[in-house]
Amino acid sequence: MQIDLSGRAALVTGGTRGIGREIAATLARCGARVAVAARDQARAEEAARAIGNGACGFATDVANTGEVTRLVEEVEQAFGALDILVNNAGVTRDNVLFRLKDDDWDAVLDTNLRGPFAAIRAAARGMMKRRWGRIINITSVVGLTGNKGQANYAASKAGLIGLTKSVAKELASRNVLANAIAPGFIETDMTAAMTPEAQRELAAQIPLGRLGTPGDIAALAAFLASEHAAYITGQVFVVDGGMVM
C-alpha cells in the first residue's frame, strides 16, 4: 500500500526530535509539505531543512493559545491551507501526588492539553470549509492506565483522548477526522540515557520484547493522514508492543 500525501499541507508540533521529527519526515516523504513547530526557531528551521520537500520551521510555545492561533494562521499563509494537524508537543514534570506543585500541574496541562485544543480550534475552521482534514493527537498509554508519579501527565493524556473523541463527533459531518495514537515505551533520548540493565527490564514488560521506534508511530500517523483512513475517526490506536494488553 502506497501512501500519497501530495498536495497536502501538514503541521507537526514538537517536530524537532523523537516521535515528532520522525512523523514530520515521514509525512514529507509521502509528499506532504510540512511545517515543523518548536519553541526554538533555529532548531525548527534545522529540522525543516533536514526534512526537505519545502518544509518550514516555526517557533511557538504551544502552552500559549495566542501563539498557537498565530502559528496556524502563519502555516495557512505559507502553504495556502492546513490539511493535517499532528499535536505531538508534550512535557513532563513528574512527582508523587503530595509533592506535585500547582505549577507542575499547570505547565503539563497547558502544553499537553490546552495546546492541542487551541491548535484544533484554529485549524478546524479551514478544514471544515474545505471539507477535508486530519487531526492526529499523540497521547500515551498512561492516559489509559495511569502511572505512579505522573498524575499531571496521565490526566493531560487522558484528557487528550476525550478531546479527540469529542472533536471527531463534532467535525465528522464535514469530513474532518480526528484520531489519537497512544505510544508505549519508545526509543528516545530519554530511554537512550538509561543503563542497559534498565532497558532490558523495560523491554521485559513488553510482549514483543523490545521498545518501539519513532518509525512505528510515524507509519501509523501517515496512514491516518491518508485517504486509506477515510472511514476511521474517534479512535485511539495503542502502539506499545502489547504492553497494555
Short mmCIF file of C-alpha atoms in Angstrom, two decimals:
data_model
loop_
_atom_site.label_atom_id
_atom_site.label_comp_id
_atom_site.label_asym_id
_atom_site.label_seq_id
_atom_site.Cartn_x
_atom_site.Cartn_y
_atom_site.Cartn_z
CA MET A 1 0.00 0.00 0.00
CA GLN A 2 1.43 3.34 -1.05
CA ILE A 3 0.57 6.47 0.92
CA ASP A 4 0.40 9.59 -1.23
CA LEU A 5 0.00 12.91 0.55
CA SER A 6 0.97 15.06 -2.42
CA GLY A 7 -0.80 18.40 -2.34
CA ARG A 8 -1.47 18.21 1.39
CA ALA A 9 -0.05 20.57 3.99
CA ALA A 10 0.76 19.36 7.50
CA LEU A 11 1.72 20.91 10.83
CA VAL A 12 3.61 18.86 13.42
CA THR A 13 4.14 20.39 16.85
CA GLY A 14 7.19 19.26 18.78
CA GLY A 15 8.64 18.25 15.45
CA THR A 16 12.37 18.72 16.01
CA ARG A 17 13.21 15.41 17.67
CA GLY A 18 11.98 11.94 18.55
CA ILE A 19 8.50 10.92 17.51
CA GLY A 20 7.55 14.35 16.19
CA ARG A 21 10.55 14.63 13.90
CA GLU A 22 10.02 11.15 12.51
CA ILE A 23 6.35 11.90 11.86
CA ALA A 24 7.26 15.13 10.08
CA ALA A 25 9.90 13.37 7.96
CA THR A 26 7.54 10.52 7.09
CA LEU A 27 4.75 12.87 6.02
CA ALA A 28 7.25 14.75 3.84
CA ARG A 29 8.45 11.50 2.25
CA CYS A 30 4.83 10.77 1.42
CA GLY A 31 4.64 14.08 -0.44
CA ALA A 32 3.18 16.49 2.10
CA ARG A 33 4.53 19.96 2.73
CA VAL A 34 5.34 20.06 6.42
CA ALA A 35 5.52 22.84 8.99
CA VAL A 36 7.66 21.94 11.98
CA ALA A 37 6.84 23.81 15.19
CA ALA A 38 9.05 24.00 18.28
CA ARG A 39 9.99 26.52 20.93
CA ASP A 40 13.38 27.22 19.36
CA GLN A 41 13.33 28.81 15.91
CA ALA A 42 16.83 27.65 14.97
CA ARG A 43 16.04 24.02 15.83
CA ALA A 44 12.76 24.19 13.96
CA GLU A 45 14.49 25.55 10.86
CA GLU A 46 17.27 22.94 11.12
CA ALA A 47 14.70 20.14 11.29
CA ALA A 48 12.82 21.60 8.33
CA ARG A 49 15.98 21.73 6.22
CA ALA A 50 16.78 18.11 7.08
CA ILE A 51 13.24 17.01 6.28
CA GLY A 52 13.19 18.77 2.91
CA ASN A 53 10.32 18.86 0.40
CA GLY A 54 9.70 22.55 1.16
CA ALA A 55 9.31 22.06 4.92
CA CYS A 56 9.26 25.20 7.07
CA GLY A 57 10.18 25.81 10.70
CA PHE A 58 8.15 27.90 13.14
CA ALA A 59 8.87 28.96 16.73
CA THR A 60 5.87 28.51 19.02
CA ASP A 61 5.13 27.87 22.67
CA VAL A 62 2.14 25.56 22.44
CA ALA A 63 1.19 26.38 26.03
CA ASN A 64 0.31 29.88 24.82
CA THR A 65 -3.04 29.83 23.00
CA GLY A 66 -2.36 33.12 21.25
CA GLU A 67 0.90 31.82 19.81
CA VAL A 68 -0.79 28.61 18.69
CA THR A 69 -3.52 30.53 16.89
CA ARG A 70 -0.92 32.68 15.13
CA LEU A 71 1.05 29.55 14.22
CA VAL A 72 -1.92 28.04 12.41
CA GLU A 73 -2.54 31.31 10.60
CA GLU A 74 1.12 31.52 9.52
CA VAL A 75 1.11 27.93 8.25
CA GLU A 76 -2.06 28.56 6.27
CA GLN A 77 -0.50 31.66 4.75
CA ALA A 78 2.73 29.83 3.93
CA PHE A 79 1.11 26.75 2.40
CA GLY A 80 -2.29 28.08 1.34
CA ALA A 81 -4.08 25.60 3.61
CA LEU A 82 -3.61 23.27 6.55
CA ASP A 83 -4.90 19.77 5.90
CA ILE A 84 -3.14 17.63 8.53
CA LEU A 85 -2.58 18.64 12.14
CA VAL A 86 -0.39 16.46 14.36
CA ASN A 87 -0.43 17.53 18.02
CA ASN A 88 2.75 15.91 19.29
CA ALA A 89 4.39 18.50 21.58
CA GLY A 90 4.39 17.47 25.21
CA VAL A 91 6.22 17.91 28.50
CA THR A 92 6.56 16.03 31.78
CA ARG A 93 7.04 17.28 35.32
CA ASP A 94 6.87 14.07 37.29
CA ASN A 95 6.43 13.77 41.04
CA VAL A 96 4.33 11.86 43.52
CA LEU A 97 0.94 13.37 44.26
CA PHE A 98 1.74 15.10 47.54
CA ARG A 99 4.87 16.71 46.11
CA LEU A 100 3.25 17.80 42.87
CA LYS A 101 3.06 21.58 42.79
CA ASP A 102 0.36 23.66 41.15
CA ASP A 103 2.92 24.98 38.69
CA ASP A 104 3.85 21.43 37.70
CA TRP A 105 0.21 20.61 37.09
CA ASP A 106 -0.45 23.78 35.09
CA ALA A 107 2.68 23.51 32.95
CA VAL A 108 1.87 19.97 31.84
CA LEU A 109 -1.85 20.54 31.26
CA ASP A 110 -1.21 23.81 29.39
CA THR A 111 1.25 22.21 26.97
CA ASN A 112 -0.23 18.75 26.60
CA LEU A 113 -3.94 19.59 26.53
CA ARG A 114 -4.58 23.31 26.18
CA GLY A 115 -2.12 23.50 23.28
CA PRO A 116 -3.82 20.79 21.20
CA PHE A 117 -7.22 22.33 21.96
CA ALA A 118 -6.05 25.71 20.67
CA ALA A 119 -4.47 24.19 17.57
CA ILE A 120 -7.56 22.16 16.74
CA ARG A 121 -9.86 25.14 17.27
CA ALA A 122 -7.75 27.27 14.94
CA ALA A 123 -7.17 24.65 12.25
CA ALA A 124 -10.68 23.22 12.15
CA ARG A 125 -12.25 26.28 10.53
CA GLY A 126 -10.28 25.92 7.32
CA MET A 127 -10.63 22.16 7.32
CA MET A 128 -14.40 22.42 7.65
CA LYS A 129 -14.64 24.94 4.81
CA ARG A 130 -12.62 22.65 2.54
CA ARG A 131 -14.47 19.59 3.83
CA TRP A 132 -11.25 17.67 4.36
CA GLY A 133 -9.00 17.40 7.36
CA ARG A 134 -6.99 15.05 9.52
CA ILE A 135 -6.31 15.69 13.21
CA ILE A 136 -3.90 13.29 14.87
CA ASN A 137 -3.24 13.65 18.59
CA ILE A 138 -0.27 11.90 20.17
CA THR A 139 -1.43 10.75 23.59
CA SER A 140 0.15 7.95 25.69
CA VAL A 141 -0.66 4.57 27.18
CA VAL A 142 -0.54 6.25 30.60
CA GLY A 143 -3.64 8.17 29.54
CA LEU A 144 -5.36 4.78 29.57
CA THR A 145 -3.67 3.14 32.54
CA GLY A 146 -2.44 5.96 34.78
CA ASN A 147 1.05 5.87 36.27
CA LYS A 148 2.63 6.48 39.63
CA GLY A 149 4.29 9.86 39.87
CA GLN A 150 2.61 11.12 36.70
CA ALA A 151 -0.82 12.31 37.79
CA ASN A 152 -0.47 15.51 35.77
CA TYR A 153 0.89 13.80 32.66
CA ALA A 154 -1.65 10.97 32.77
CA ALA A 155 -4.50 13.44 33.27
CA SER A 156 -3.34 15.51 30.29
CA LYS A 157 -3.10 12.46 28.04
CA ALA A 158 -6.45 11.07 29.18
CA GLY A 159 -7.95 14.49 28.53
CA LEU A 160 -6.46 14.46 25.05
CA ILE A 161 -8.30 11.21 24.35
CA GLY A 162 -11.58 12.78 25.44
CA LEU A 163 -10.85 15.84 23.32
CA THR A 164 -10.12 13.63 20.31
CA LYS A 165 -13.43 11.78 20.59
CA SER A 166 -15.44 14.96 21.09
CA VAL A 167 -13.81 16.70 18.13
CA ALA A 168 -14.36 13.61 15.99
CA LYS A 169 -18.09 13.74 16.70
CA GLU A 170 -18.35 17.48 16.07
CA LEU A 171 -16.43 17.57 12.80
CA ALA A 172 -17.35 14.26 11.16
CA SER A 173 -20.14 15.76 9.06
CA ARG A 174 -17.54 17.99 7.35
CA ASN A 175 -15.18 15.08 6.60
CA VAL A 176 -12.68 16.19 9.23
CA LEU A 177 -11.35 13.13 11.03
CA ALA A 178 -9.76 13.06 14.48
CA ASN A 179 -7.83 10.13 15.93
CA ALA A 180 -5.30 9.55 18.68
CA ILE A 181 -2.15 7.45 18.85
CA ALA A 182 -1.08 6.16 22.27
CA PRO A 183 2.58 5.13 22.21
CA GLY A 184 4.07 2.85 24.83
CA PHE A 185 7.80 2.80 25.54
CA ILE A 186 9.55 4.28 22.51
CA GLU A 187 13.27 4.66 21.82
CA THR A 188 14.00 8.32 22.55
CA ASP A 189 16.79 10.44 24.02
CA MET A 190 15.42 9.62 27.46
CA THR A 191 15.48 5.84 27.02
CA ALA A 192 18.90 6.04 25.34
CA ALA A 193 20.26 7.58 28.55
CA MET A 194 19.12 4.57 30.59
CA THR A 195 21.55 1.83 31.57
CA PRO A 196 21.50 -1.38 29.50
CA GLU A 197 20.09 -3.20 32.54
CA ALA A 198 17.24 -0.70 32.89
CA GLN A 199 16.50 -1.00 29.18
CA ARG A 200 16.34 -4.79 29.47
CA GLU A 201 13.97 -4.53 32.44
CA LEU A 202 11.79 -2.18 30.43
CA ALA A 203 11.73 -4.48 27.42
CA ALA A 204 10.82 -7.41 29.68
CA GLN A 205 7.45 -5.74 30.37
CA ILE A 206 6.60 -5.79 26.66
CA PRO A 207 5.27 -8.97 25.00
CA LEU A 208 7.14 -8.19 21.77
CA GLY A 209 10.33 -7.95 23.82
CA ARG A 210 11.55 -4.59 22.57
CA LEU A 211 10.94 -0.88 22.77
CA GLY A 212 9.12 0.77 19.91
CA THR A 213 10.78 3.13 17.46
CA PRO A 214 9.63 6.57 16.35
CA GLY A 215 9.08 4.99 12.95
CA ASP A 216 6.45 2.67 14.43
CA ILE A 217 4.42 5.73 15.40
CA ALA A 218 5.15 7.72 12.25
CA ALA A 219 3.95 4.94 9.95
CA LEU A 220 0.56 4.91 11.67
CA ALA A 221 0.36 8.72 11.61
CA ALA A 222 0.96 8.73 7.85
CA PHE A 223 -1.75 6.11 7.35
CA LEU A 224 -4.24 8.10 9.43
CA ALA A 225 -3.41 11.22 7.41
CA SER A 226 -4.14 9.47 4.14
CA GLU A 227 -7.21 8.54 2.14
CA HIS A 228 -6.72 4.94 3.28
CA ALA A 229 -8.11 6.02 6.66
CA ALA A 230 -11.14 7.86 5.25
CA TYR A 231 -13.60 5.81 7.33
CA ILE A 232 -11.75 6.00 10.64
CA THR A 233 -12.44 8.67 13.25
CA GLY A 234 -12.68 8.98 17.02
CA GLN A 235 -10.30 6.07 17.63
CA VAL A 236 -7.34 5.55 19.96
CA PHE A 237 -4.59 3.38 18.50
CA VAL A 238 -2.31 1.84 21.12
CA VAL A 239 1.21 1.20 19.78
CA ASP A 240 3.01 -0.47 22.66
CA GLY A 241 4.16 -3.93 21.61
CA GLY A 242 1.29 -5.47 23.56
CA MET A 243 2.25 -3.98 26.94
CA VAL A 244 -1.18 -2.68 27.97
CA MET A 245 -2.79 -5.89 26.79
#
